[in-house]
XYZ file of C-alpha atoms in Angstrom:
612
model
C -28.488 -4.435 -10.378
C -32.433 -4.900 -10.727
C -32.348 -7.340 -7.474
C -32.531 -4.938 -4.461
C -32.287 -7.514 -2.528
C -29.207 -9.705 -4.423
C -27.771 -6.814 -4.670
C -27.538 -5.741 -0.735
C -25.958 -8.724 -0.615
C -23.322 -8.320 -2.917
C -22.530 -5.144 -1.730
C -22.495 -5.928 2.170
C -20.321 -8.434 1.707
C -18.031 -6.052 -0.497
C -18.103 -3.644 2.481
C -17.236 -5.853 5.256
C -14.219 -6.777 2.941
C -13.427 -3.747 3.693
C -13.803 -3.033 6.991
C -12.405 -6.279 7.729
C -9.455 -5.530 6.205
C -8.315 -2.195 7.527
C -9.210 -2.835 11.191
C -7.599 -6.539 10.997
C -4.598 -7.651 11.916
C -2.697 -10.429 13.607
C -0.357 -10.279 15.747
C 1.468 -14.121 15.095
C 2.458 -13.484 12.224
C 5.906 -11.687 11.101
C 3.665 -8.800 8.897
C 0.824 -8.851 11.523
C -0.440 -5.817 8.654
C -0.644 -6.305 5.548
C -0.148 -10.422 5.405
C -3.909 -10.847 7.130
C -5.313 -7.451 5.079
C -4.507 -9.985 1.846
C -5.775 -12.397 3.248
C -9.516 -10.602 4.485
C -9.658 -8.658 0.599
C -8.947 -11.733 -1.412
C -11.725 -13.127 0.593
C -14.364 -10.622 -0.096
C -13.576 -10.119 -3.948
C -13.584 -13.871 -3.900
C -16.850 -13.858 -2.980
C -18.701 -10.603 -4.374
C -17.075 -13.254 -8.262
C -19.178 -16.301 -6.953
C -21.847 -14.494 -5.931
C -22.186 -12.306 -8.939
C -21.908 -15.586 -11.166
C -25.674 -16.282 -9.402
C -27.063 -12.743 -10.801
C -25.505 -11.479 -13.580
C -28.413 -11.078 -15.509
C -29.952 -8.362 -13.709
C -26.424 -6.356 -14.194
C -27.602 -3.563 -16.499
C -25.461 -3.321 -19.339
C -24.555 1.246 -18.659
C -22.118 -0.172 -15.900
C -20.271 -2.160 -18.658
C -17.804 0.389 -18.623
C -16.831 1.071 -15.885
C -15.938 -3.193 -15.293
C -14.618 -3.159 -18.796
C -12.257 -0.310 -17.363
C -11.693 -2.199 -13.815
C -11.155 -5.876 -16.494
C -8.922 -3.953 -18.369
C -6.073 -3.266 -15.071
C -6.483 -6.148 -13.776
C -5.540 -8.227 -17.148
C -2.628 -5.443 -17.980
C -1.566 -6.202 -14.394
C -1.566 -10.321 -14.529
C -0.252 -9.868 -18.048
C 2.716 -6.649 -17.046
C 3.151 -9.329 -14.004
C 3.740 -12.029 -15.148
C 6.188 -10.454 -17.967
C 9.124 -8.646 -15.480
C 8.539 -10.450 -12.630
C 11.003 -13.311 -11.628
C 9.052 -14.788 -8.720
C 6.169 -16.310 -9.241
C 5.681 -16.193 -5.428
C 6.588 -12.097 -5.722
C 4.271 -11.688 -8.062
C 1.323 -13.760 -6.684
C 1.368 -12.373 -3.046
C 3.787 -9.591 -2.489
C 6.881 -8.841 -0.905
C 7.423 -8.428 2.747
C 5.806 -6.096 4.440
C 3.878 -5.109 1.247
C 1.827 -8.011 -0.395
C 0.587 -5.640 -2.786
C 0.800 -8.824 -5.475
C -1.754 -9.780 -8.106
C -3.784 -11.954 -5.477
C -4.517 -8.384 -3.288
C -5.152 -6.931 -6.537
C -7.542 -9.113 -8.044
C -9.009 -9.150 -4.712
C -9.889 -4.773 -4.503
C -10.353 -5.367 -7.912
C -12.880 -7.883 -7.300
C -14.408 -5.404 -5.132
C -14.614 -2.362 -6.793
C -16.604 -4.373 -9.891
C -19.238 -5.813 -6.402
C -20.417 -2.092 -5.207
C -19.930 -0.952 -8.480
C -23.095 -3.399 -9.506
C -24.368 -3.269 -6.515
C -25.218 0.002 -5.688
C -28.664 1.476 -6.224
C -29.005 4.995 -6.366
C -27.390 8.278 -4.274
C -27.644 7.630 -0.761
C -25.323 5.414 -0.209
C -25.935 4.252 3.096
C -24.412 1.396 3.626
C -21.311 2.619 2.685
C -21.288 5.657 4.723
C -22.440 2.822 7.807
C -19.527 1.403 6.468
C -17.246 4.411 7.156
C -18.523 5.144 9.354
C -17.471 2.145 11.177
C -13.815 2.605 9.919
C -13.485 5.777 11.622
C -14.927 5.068 15.010
C -13.204 1.611 15.183
C -9.962 3.759 14.274
C -10.696 6.747 16.380
C -10.619 4.428 19.214
C -8.087 2.970 19.368
C -5.307 5.994 18.262
C -6.948 6.865 21.086
C -6.488 4.245 23.401
C -2.902 3.922 21.766
C -2.642 8.205 22.505
C -3.473 7.789 26.125
C -0.427 4.703 26.976
C -3.638 2.150 27.196
C -2.722 0.019 23.924
C -3.175 -3.516 25.009
C -0.272 -4.604 22.104
C 2.567 -3.400 22.826
C 4.402 -3.014 19.606
C 8.167 -1.970 17.847
C 7.396 0.901 16.730
C 9.574 4.178 16.113
C 6.721 6.401 15.010
C 4.229 7.614 16.310
C 2.599 5.504 18.636
C -0.885 6.643 16.778
C -0.873 3.860 14.336
C -4.404 2.422 14.939
C -4.371 -1.173 12.657
C -2.348 0.302 9.618
C 1.344 0.027 10.906
C 2.166 3.755 11.046
C 1.231 6.981 11.670
C 1.418 8.249 7.472
C -1.208 5.943 7.045
C -3.689 5.552 9.477
C -3.603 10.411 9.245
C -4.840 9.439 5.821
C -7.470 6.365 6.925
C -8.733 9.188 9.347
C -8.879 11.721 6.597
C -10.912 10.502 4.563
C -12.959 8.619 6.418
C -13.663 11.914 8.609
C -15.190 13.758 5.225
C -17.640 11.817 4.861
C -19.306 11.897 8.841
C -18.806 16.573 8.381
C -21.318 15.935 4.773
C -23.985 14.663 6.846
C -23.557 17.723 8.955
C -24.798 19.084 5.672
C -27.409 16.597 4.540
C -30.940 17.644 5.882
C -32.154 14.067 5.025
C -30.665 12.937 7.134
C -31.768 11.829 10.622
C -30.974 14.908 13.466
C -29.109 12.248 15.730
C -26.968 10.993 12.278
C -26.557 14.932 11.599
C -24.690 15.713 15.499
C -23.423 12.795 16.039
C -21.386 11.516 12.676
C -20.040 15.228 12.480
C -17.672 14.708 15.733
C -17.095 11.426 15.393
C -15.037 13.047 11.777
C -14.056 15.772 14.125
C -12.376 13.534 16.673
C -10.553 11.705 13.210
C -9.229 14.825 11.765
C -8.007 15.867 15.066
C -6.364 12.044 16.003
C -4.746 12.796 12.407
C -3.645 15.991 13.179
C -1.669 14.625 16.060
C 0.115 11.200 14.227
C 1.714 14.994 13.137
C 1.350 12.981 9.835
C 0.162 15.782 7.601
C -1.383 12.904 5.127
C -4.195 12.659 6.619
C -5.273 16.670 7.305
C -4.906 17.880 4.271
C -6.611 15.006 2.483
C -9.467 16.132 4.599
C -9.529 19.626 3.871
C -9.668 18.657 0.774
C -12.579 16.427 0.494
C -14.632 18.252 2.872
C -13.625 21.662 1.067
C -15.108 19.596 -1.939
C -18.570 19.001 0.039
C -18.623 22.401 1.665
C -18.144 23.846 -2.255
C -21.578 21.259 -3.119
C -23.821 22.424 -0.428
C -22.860 26.074 -1.789
C -24.342 25.135 -4.874
C -27.149 23.838 -3.593
C -28.181 25.861 -1.356
C -28.166 28.282 -3.959
C -27.302 27.906 -7.613
C -24.181 30.536 -9.148
C -24.961 32.561 -5.864
C -22.158 35.106 -4.980
C -20.974 33.076 -2.092
C -20.450 30.012 -4.091
C -18.527 32.228 -6.495
C -16.922 33.564 -3.581
C -16.307 30.081 -1.595
C -14.412 29.434 -4.990
C -12.027 31.741 -5.135
C -10.782 31.735 -1.747
C -10.632 28.178 -1.206
C -8.848 27.578 -4.952
C -6.171 30.856 -3.280
C -5.971 28.472 -0.092
C -6.425 24.973 -2.513
C -1.997 26.635 -4.177
C -0.779 28.698 -1.053
C -1.309 24.824 0.832
C 0.103 22.737 -2.220
C 3.381 25.651 -2.516
C 4.099 25.373 1.655
C 3.607 21.498 1.537
C 6.600 22.402 -1.164
C 8.249 24.437 1.187
C 6.822 27.959 -0.023
C 5.191 30.477 0.587
C 3.936 32.012 3.966
C 2.442 27.415 5.322
C 6.316 26.465 4.161
C 7.597 25.693 7.964
C 4.320 25.119 8.842
C 3.712 22.165 6.070
C 6.916 21.287 5.285
C 7.421 18.462 6.208
C 10.915 16.940 5.605
C 9.744 13.404 4.199
C 8.321 15.518 1.073
C 12.082 15.727 -0.267
C 12.787 12.482 0.526
C 9.874 11.182 -1.743
C 10.626 13.543 -4.570
C 13.842 11.513 -4.695
C 11.203 8.059 -4.207
C 9.285 9.038 -6.550
C 12.405 10.550 -9.283
C 13.423 6.666 -9.747
C 9.974 5.031 -10.580
C 10.294 7.474 -13.591
C 13.701 6.190 -14.588
C 11.967 3.317 -13.967
C 9.556 3.528 -16.331
C 12.231 4.846 -18.312
C 14.541 1.768 -18.347
C 10.965 -0.827 -18.845
C 7.862 1.075 -19.998
C 5.910 -1.290 -21.571
C 5.313 -3.524 -17.955
C 7.904 -2.172 -15.057
C 10.502 -4.108 -12.950
C 8.628 -6.589 -11.522
C 5.471 -6.753 -8.962
C 7.125 -4.951 -5.754
C 10.496 -4.976 -7.266
C 10.521 -1.155 -6.367
C 13.434 -1.714 -4.244
C 15.547 -3.516 -5.424
C 15.274 -1.541 -8.281
C 16.184 1.634 -6.555
C 19.884 0.744 -5.638
C 20.621 0.828 -9.274
C 19.103 3.595 -10.547
C 19.472 6.784 -7.595
C 22.854 8.547 -8.653
C 24.616 11.163 -6.657
C 21.281 13.764 -7.544
C 19.916 11.330 -4.965
C 23.370 11.785 -1.884
C 22.497 15.493 -1.461
C 18.956 14.679 0.507
C 19.310 10.954 1.421
C 22.533 9.078 2.702
C 23.393 5.707 1.073
C 21.650 3.626 3.508
C 18.461 4.943 3.260
C 16.794 2.612 0.863
C 13.037 2.207 0.509
C 11.086 -0.543 -0.995
C 7.873 1.749 -2.509
C 7.779 4.947 -4.267
C 5.535 6.224 -1.773
C 3.097 7.310 -4.484
C 0.367 5.040 -5.918
C 0.468 6.275 -9.676
C 4.169 5.892 -9.796
C 4.255 2.670 -7.891
C 2.471 1.099 -10.232
C 3.901 2.461 -12.939
C 7.310 1.758 -11.985
C 7.055 -1.762 -11.035
C 4.045 -2.427 -14.260
C 4.687 0.124 -16.587
C 2.821 2.882 -18.367
C 0.630 1.320 -19.737
C -1.132 -0.006 -16.405
C -0.824 3.996 -15.406
C -2.849 5.044 -18.416
C -5.494 2.509 -17.317
C -5.862 3.479 -13.637
C -6.013 7.340 -14.589
C -7.961 6.487 -17.296
C -10.238 5.262 -13.882
C -10.160 7.980 -12.144
C -11.018 10.134 -14.517
C -13.657 7.807 -15.497
C -15.284 8.193 -11.682
C -14.469 11.830 -11.560
C -16.836 12.425 -14.637
C -18.942 10.364 -12.805
C -18.854 12.745 -9.744
C -20.105 15.447 -11.890
C -22.895 13.162 -14.441
C -24.749 12.617 -10.848
C -23.984 15.752 -8.831
C -25.935 17.067 -12.262
C -28.872 14.733 -12.906
C -29.983 13.770 -8.918
C -30.259 17.486 -7.247
C -32.373 15.540 -4.727
C -28.611 13.709 -3.697
C -25.572 15.760 -3.706
C -24.581 16.133 -0.148
C -25.265 12.546 -0.303
C -22.821 12.401 -3.219
C -20.978 14.690 -2.242
C -19.987 13.328 0.956
C -18.722 10.311 -0.614
C -16.676 12.671 -3.662
C -15.596 14.306 -0.797
C -13.635 10.679 0.786
C -12.500 9.911 -2.980
C -11.141 13.294 -3.100
C -8.925 12.488 0.289
C -8.275 9.700 -0.399
C -6.370 10.123 -3.997
C -5.365 13.459 -2.663
C -3.219 10.971 0.116
C -2.680 8.164 -2.680
C -0.273 11.038 -4.751
C 2.053 11.038 -2.315
C 1.607 8.163 0.405
C 2.102 3.768 -0.127
C -0.636 1.838 -1.360
C -0.988 -0.237 1.847
C -3.681 -2.590 1.770
C -5.786 -1.094 5.165
C -5.868 2.433 3.401
C -6.108 1.527 0.259
C -9.028 -0.866 -0.600
C -10.861 2.162 0.302
C -9.338 3.019 -2.932
C -11.156 0.973 -5.011
C -13.887 0.390 -2.547
C -15.027 4.170 -3.164
C -14.437 4.567 -7.106
C -16.759 1.327 -7.448
C -19.514 3.069 -5.326
C -19.614 6.841 -6.869
C -19.974 4.733 -10.336
C -22.471 2.833 -9.661
C -24.240 5.446 -7.893
C -23.983 7.679 -10.709
C -26.825 5.729 -13.221
C -30.883 5.516 -12.274
C -32.083 2.408 -10.734
C -33.817 0.552 -13.673
C -37.303 0.268 -12.999
C -38.921 -3.121 -15.157
C -42.266 -2.551 -16.587
C -45.223 -4.215 -14.656
C -45.571 -7.177 -16.102
C -41.947 -8.326 -15.908
C -41.832 -6.402 -12.611
C -43.950 -9.723 -11.149
C -41.656 -12.623 -12.929
C -38.781 -11.212 -11.319
C -39.886 -11.090 -8.039
C -40.571 -14.317 -7.713
C -37.384 -14.669 -9.380
C -35.481 -12.812 -7.209
C -36.875 -14.824 -4.493
C -34.822 -17.652 -4.680
C -32.245 -16.081 -6.444
C -31.198 -13.733 -3.567
C -30.552 -17.164 -1.491
C -28.040 -18.166 -3.783
C -26.691 -15.259 -4.747
C -25.594 -15.444 -0.441
C -24.591 -19.457 -0.061
C -22.271 -17.969 -3.374
C -20.548 -15.339 -1.806
C -20.149 -16.887 1.638
C -19.003 -19.939 0.078
C -16.786 -17.320 -1.677
C -15.403 -16.350 1.240
C -14.641 -19.763 2.646
C -12.440 -20.360 -0.427
C -10.725 -17.041 -0.563
C -9.282 -16.838 2.768
C -7.892 -20.000 1.904
C -6.402 -19.370 -0.818
C -5.420 -15.949 0.789
C -4.313 -18.475 3.734
C -1.656 -19.551 1.284
C 0.887 -16.776 1.393
C 0.509 -16.607 5.221
C 1.926 -20.120 5.367
C 5.266 -19.606 5.003
C 5.647 -16.511 7.312
C 3.892 -18.198 9.967
C 6.227 -21.407 9.777
C 9.503 -18.748 9.523
C 6.977 -17.899 13.059
C 6.657 -20.873 14.415
C 10.514 -21.886 14.366
C 11.753 -18.557 15.974
C 9.531 -20.561 18.522
C 10.813 -23.518 19.201
C 13.504 -23.638 22.427
C 16.128 -24.699 22.330
C 19.348 -24.838 25.506
C 22.568 -23.486 24.349
C 24.439 -26.715 26.343
C 22.194 -29.048 24.382
C 24.510 -28.955 21.091
C 20.876 -31.724 19.704
C 18.252 -29.453 20.123
C 20.010 -25.931 18.601
C 20.727 -28.972 15.688
C 16.881 -29.130 15.923
C 15.994 -25.521 15.903
C 18.859 -24.478 13.961
C 17.337 -27.097 10.954
C 13.942 -25.945 11.664
C 15.156 -22.369 10.908
C 16.663 -23.321 6.740
C 13.240 -25.537 5.761
C 11.044 -22.192 6.784
C 13.752 -19.975 5.256
C 14.726 -22.231 2.191
C 10.007 -22.500 1.968
C 9.712 -18.471 1.011
C 12.407 -18.095 -2.027
C 12.473 -14.746 -3.360
C 11.532 -13.262 -0.229
C 15.614 -11.607 1.344
C 14.174 -9.992 4.006
C 12.101 -12.868 5.673
C 15.351 -14.789 4.549
C 17.856 -12.351 6.386
C 16.121 -12.724 9.647
C 16.516 -16.525 10.219
C 20.031 -15.636 9.157
C 20.107 -13.581 11.980
C 18.216 -16.278 14.337
C 21.080 -18.666 12.693
C 24.011 -17.056 13.464
C 22.648 -16.088 17.014
C 23.072 -20.311 18.120
C 25.723 -20.985 19.484
C 27.750 -23.303 17.221
C 25.811 -22.423 14.419
C 28.524 -20.853 12.086
C 28.190 -22.454 9.250
C 24.754 -23.024 9.192
C 24.029 -18.993 9.305
C 26.881 -19.016 5.467
C 25.015 -21.685 3.982
C 21.869 -19.714 4.570
C 22.887 -16.592 3.338
C 24.853 -18.126 0.688
C 21.809 -19.623 -0.848
C 20.035 -17.140 -0.185
C 22.379 -15.145 -2.506
C 22.613 -18.052 -5.055
C 19.287 -18.157 -5.539
C 18.992 -13.964 -5.784
C 21.581 -13.142 -7.683
C 19.931 -9.527 -8.101
C 19.260 -8.781 -5.009
C 21.798 -6.125 -3.402
C 20.909 -7.082 0.389
C 21.259 -11.146 -0.619
C 24.761 -10.025 -1.354
C 25.075 -7.801 0.644
C 23.889 -10.287 4.010
C 26.863 -12.929 2.729
C 29.935 -10.561 2.282
C 28.902 -9.210 6.380
C 28.945 -12.521 8.040
C 31.950 -13.582 6.354
C 33.977 -10.048 7.215
C 32.531 -10.594 11.191
C 34.671 -14.768 11.028
C 37.615 -12.636 8.700
C 36.992 -14.604 6.041
C 38.064 -11.497 3.152
C 38.723 -13.658 0.218
C 35.146 -15.375 0.617
C 34.287 -12.215 0.754
C 35.248 -10.435 -2.089
C 32.657 -12.130 -4.625
C 29.824 -11.460 -2.802
C 30.771 -7.844 -2.746
C 31.962 -7.845 -6.503
C 28.062 -8.838 -6.762
C 27.033 -5.658 -5.083
C 29.095 -2.494 -6.803
C 26.836 -3.525 -10.037
C 23.586 -3.399 -7.739
C 23.971 0.059 -6.330
C 26.588 1.539 -8.619
C 26.301 5.237 -6.813
C 27.133 3.999 -3.470
C 30.329 4.150 -2.142
C 29.548 1.944 1.046
C 30.242 -1.491 0.483
C 32.764 -0.172 -2.200
C 34.674 1.244 0.891
C 34.586 -2.600 2.288
C 34.819 -4.636 -1.449
C 38.738 -2.354 -0.881
C 39.452 -3.210 2.670
C 38.754 -7.361 1.821
C 41.034 -6.339 -1.588
C 43.844 -5.107 0.417
C 43.296 -7.112 3.489
C 43.924 -10.280 1.119
C 47.175 -9.159 -0.935
C 45.529 -7.533 -4.379
C 46.514 -4.172 -3.911
C 46.519 -2.384 -7.051
C 43.236 -3.194 -7.190
C 42.240 -2.309 -3.735
C 43.510 0.844 -5.678
C 41.186 0.795 -8.146
C 38.313 0.512 -6.342
C 39.310 3.978 -3.327
C 39.846 5.732 -6.775
C 36.925 4.740 -7.720
C 35.388 5.903 -4.267
C 36.892 8.822 -4.252
C 35.994 9.998 -7.994
C 31.961 9.381 -6.958
C 31.694 10.128 -2.943
C 31.060 13.823 -1.696
C 33.828 14.774 -0.037
C 31.943 15.607 3.324
C 31.989 10.972 3.467
C 33.357 9.789 6.137
C 34.411 7.279 3.830
C 35.806 10.380 0.659
C 38.931 11.176 3.509
C 38.904 7.270 4.272
C 39.838 6.309 0.894
C 41.871 9.070 0.485
C 44.319 7.598 3.793
C 44.074 4.214 2.321
C 45.009 5.431 -1.641
C 48.079 7.076 0.896
C 49.033 3.870 2.269
C 49.326 2.243 -0.080
C 51.619 4.661 -2.381
């Protein structure tokens, strides 16, 4: 962008949105992490969109290749999502505890376009400040969690260092890639001395806290990104020196040993291998199967979880229990390919390759700023390293897009108009910058207002949960039951939210029928949801109504064909109503597919012996 002031406005809106996305949480909602972040992302994205409307004429054509790739990604996402997702709410807002629908990706792509267009030069001062803000805030909050001084009392089964991301893996990843940029400033001779001292200290604190999360994602990503920075620093210090080549050889060897160690091979296997990696390989296998089954537009936005049960097999159960399920592939590229198809995955890969190419161009063409470029590139490399084995959580993922856009934008020389045009442009710029700022601010309000619509059903359910009642006052019980039912039905296509409603209804005295009715409504409206069918079946079985439970158990079987556990419940229901021959057939299926070590294998054999 040729107008510096307008570019700065867009840049700070985009980076501010990134910082707020990572740090913002809202504890008064059922999803305190992802939904608030999706609102911030859309607000920032729409702010960029509106701001660009006033400044399109000052955008250099050379940057359009990157913009075209980003728009291609967004277009394919929208088309594939519309064709492959059978629930419009999920398409737009995503699923519970993820919120990675079209709205969120629309915002992230717009943020990437904004920084791509607005980044002028290769110093990346604003971006370094934004990353310092993220690292500083998360280190401070993480330290409070470490010493058990967190003002928020989370219900957290993980390591207590979760930051504002909700999970130690996400926290570790964020500390890893932001820490790389901070440490890189130590190598930048153009920085003031106090920056070269304090920023690396912050980066090392981020690294140490990442280690304390007990998640290897951040430390490994940090090491990979910093290794790149050191390599560029050696190249800058003395080109083609023996030190650079020696370092490259050692770094390459260490990389191989680390990769083997993560895969449970070699001398570092005991240090680097985590059980969760073995678990994730099964999730990756499932994602690849989904791509094979639905190559063009995937299984649908945020629909990995429902389809995971369909594609898992006996090989999966050698590693995982049937009760272990997931709603994500735990690999950003595979998640995109599984849920939105191979064409989107191809464009995503091309975009990352283009970023890598522009990094090479920048380092080659701008020797005076190589270290500044390397610091941001190192952060991007660290982000990519963790994204291959992690979830596209919004507080982390937004930086993948911002870093990519910044690196593409920073790879172009600043366009300098001739003296005659410069005077005219300066006069136009005075009015343009005000327009850009005003439209961006208006867009921010519009984006937050639109994003908030995805929040309303969540808050309605939370408010219904908060309605007091007197167990001895049937009228108050009925009022709460009605409010819960209405709130649950206002969240169509999300069985997780609705299961919470059913659970609350079941706790009310004399509200069994509303709980059953709500569960049956969920199962009817979501026939492809294993959880929806299971919810009804379990309630009816607990009420000793096996006849009514049988159709729901029967509906579960084709939705999770390799899982013998619901088959056992189905067979027990059949046996309870006197359908012994049908029960025998189901017990035989359990014996055929369950491993001999499973308790259900013995129970099924005992049942067959009992039934003759």
